[in-house]
Amino acid sequence: METAVETAVEIDEDKIDEAALALFYLTLHDKFGRAWKQIDWSITDRLYEKGYIHDPVGKSKSVVLTEEGLAKSEELFKKLFVKSE
């Protein structure tokens, strides 16, 4: 019988980060790029290191996307989730 470790696959963290950033666009709740922070901390840490969000550490339930992050978030949201005509 195989265990979860034996059947594990290598995860592409960059693709996970892109999907998370796209979902931030879906949860934007103000004109300043603030989105709900319901994403795993390791992902928000990577997005911060990539310059897409401001420092996520704190008690706030949301993150603030950088200008670059907001643009990338919208681009990825459309790419991953909008139906093409």
Short mmCIF file of C-alpha atoms in Angstrom, two decimals:
data_model
loop_
_atom_site.label_atom_id
_atom_site.label_comp_id
_atom_site.label_asym_id
_atom_site.label_seq_id
_atom_site.Cartn_x
_atom_site.Cartn_y
_atom_site.Cartn_z
CA MET A 1 0.00 0.00 0.00
CA GLU A 2 1.41 3.40 -1.01
CA THR A 3 1.61 6.24 1.49
CA ALA A 4 0.98 9.90 0.74
CA VAL A 5 4.72 10.56 0.82
CA GLU A 6 5.37 7.88 -1.79
CA THR A 7 2.72 9.25 -4.13
CA ALA A 8 3.54 12.92 -3.57
CA VAL A 9 4.10 15.10 -6.60
CA GLU A 10 6.41 18.05 -6.97
CA ILE A 11 4.37 21.24 -6.58
CA ASP A 12 5.12 24.27 -8.74
CA GLU A 13 4.98 27.03 -6.11
CA ASP A 14 5.08 29.73 -8.81
CA LYS A 15 1.75 28.44 -10.20
CA ILE A 16 0.27 28.36 -6.69
CA ASP A 17 1.46 31.97 -6.19
CA GLU A 18 -0.12 33.03 -9.50
CA ALA A 19 -3.47 31.46 -8.58
CA ALA A 20 -3.37 33.09 -5.13
CA LEU A 21 -2.56 36.48 -6.64
CA ALA A 22 -5.44 36.07 -9.11
CA LEU A 23 -7.78 35.24 -6.22
CA PHE A 24 -6.67 38.41 -4.43
CA TYR A 25 -8.13 40.31 -7.39
CA LEU A 26 -11.44 38.55 -6.83
CA THR A 27 -11.48 39.62 -3.17
CA LEU A 28 -10.46 43.28 -3.63
CA HIS A 29 -12.59 45.46 -1.41
CA ASP A 30 -11.36 49.00 -1.93
CA LYS A 31 -9.69 51.22 -4.50
CA PHE A 32 -6.33 50.97 -2.71
CA GLY A 33 -5.69 47.32 -3.64
CA ARG A 34 -6.71 45.82 -0.29
CA ALA A 35 -7.75 42.14 -0.53
CA TRP A 36 -8.78 39.54 2.04
CA LYS A 37 -5.84 37.62 3.50
CA GLN A 38 -7.29 34.11 3.50
CA ILE A 39 -4.25 32.61 1.81
CA ASP A 40 -1.64 30.37 3.41
CA TRP A 41 1.12 32.38 5.10
CA SER A 42 3.88 30.73 3.10
CA ILE A 43 2.20 31.97 -0.08
CA THR A 44 1.76 35.53 1.20
CA ASP A 45 5.41 35.50 2.27
CA ARG A 46 6.48 34.52 -1.26
CA LEU A 47 4.21 37.14 -2.84
CA TYR A 48 5.74 39.74 -0.52
CA GLU A 49 9.26 38.63 -1.48
CA LYS A 50 8.28 38.93 -5.17
CA GLY A 51 7.07 42.50 -4.57
CA TYR A 52 3.38 41.88 -5.31
CA ILE A 53 2.03 42.71 -1.83
CA HIS A 54 3.12 44.89 1.04
CA ASP A 55 4.34 43.20 4.23
CA PRO A 56 1.55 40.77 5.23
CA VAL A 57 2.66 40.40 8.85
CA GLY A 58 0.18 41.83 11.31
CA LYS A 59 -3.30 41.45 12.74
CA SER A 60 -5.05 42.85 9.68
CA LYS A 61 -7.36 40.43 7.89
CA SER A 62 -6.32 41.84 4.55
CA VAL A 63 -3.21 42.50 2.49
CA VAL A 64 -2.40 45.49 0.30
CA LEU A 65 -1.24 44.80 -3.21
CA THR A 66 1.56 46.89 -4.67
CA GLU A 67 0.90 48.72 -7.92
CA GLU A 68 2.71 45.93 -9.77
CA GLY A 69 0.84 43.30 -7.78
CA LEU A 70 -2.54 44.84 -8.54
CA ALA A 71 -1.82 44.88 -12.28
CA LYS A 72 -0.47 41.31 -12.21
CA SER A 73 -3.41 40.17 -10.10
CA GLU A 74 -5.92 41.49 -12.64
CA GLU A 75 -3.95 39.96 -15.53
CA LEU A 76 -3.80 36.55 -13.85
CA PHE A 77 -7.46 36.68 -12.82
CA LYS A 78 -8.50 37.24 -16.43
CA LYS A 79 -6.08 34.59 -17.70
CA LEU A 80 -7.12 31.90 -15.21
CA PHE A 81 -10.78 32.55 -14.52
CA VAL A 82 -12.49 34.55 -17.29
CA LYS A 83 -14.19 32.59 -20.06
CA SER A 84 -12.89 33.42 -23.51
CA GLU A 85 -15.42 34.38 -26.16
#
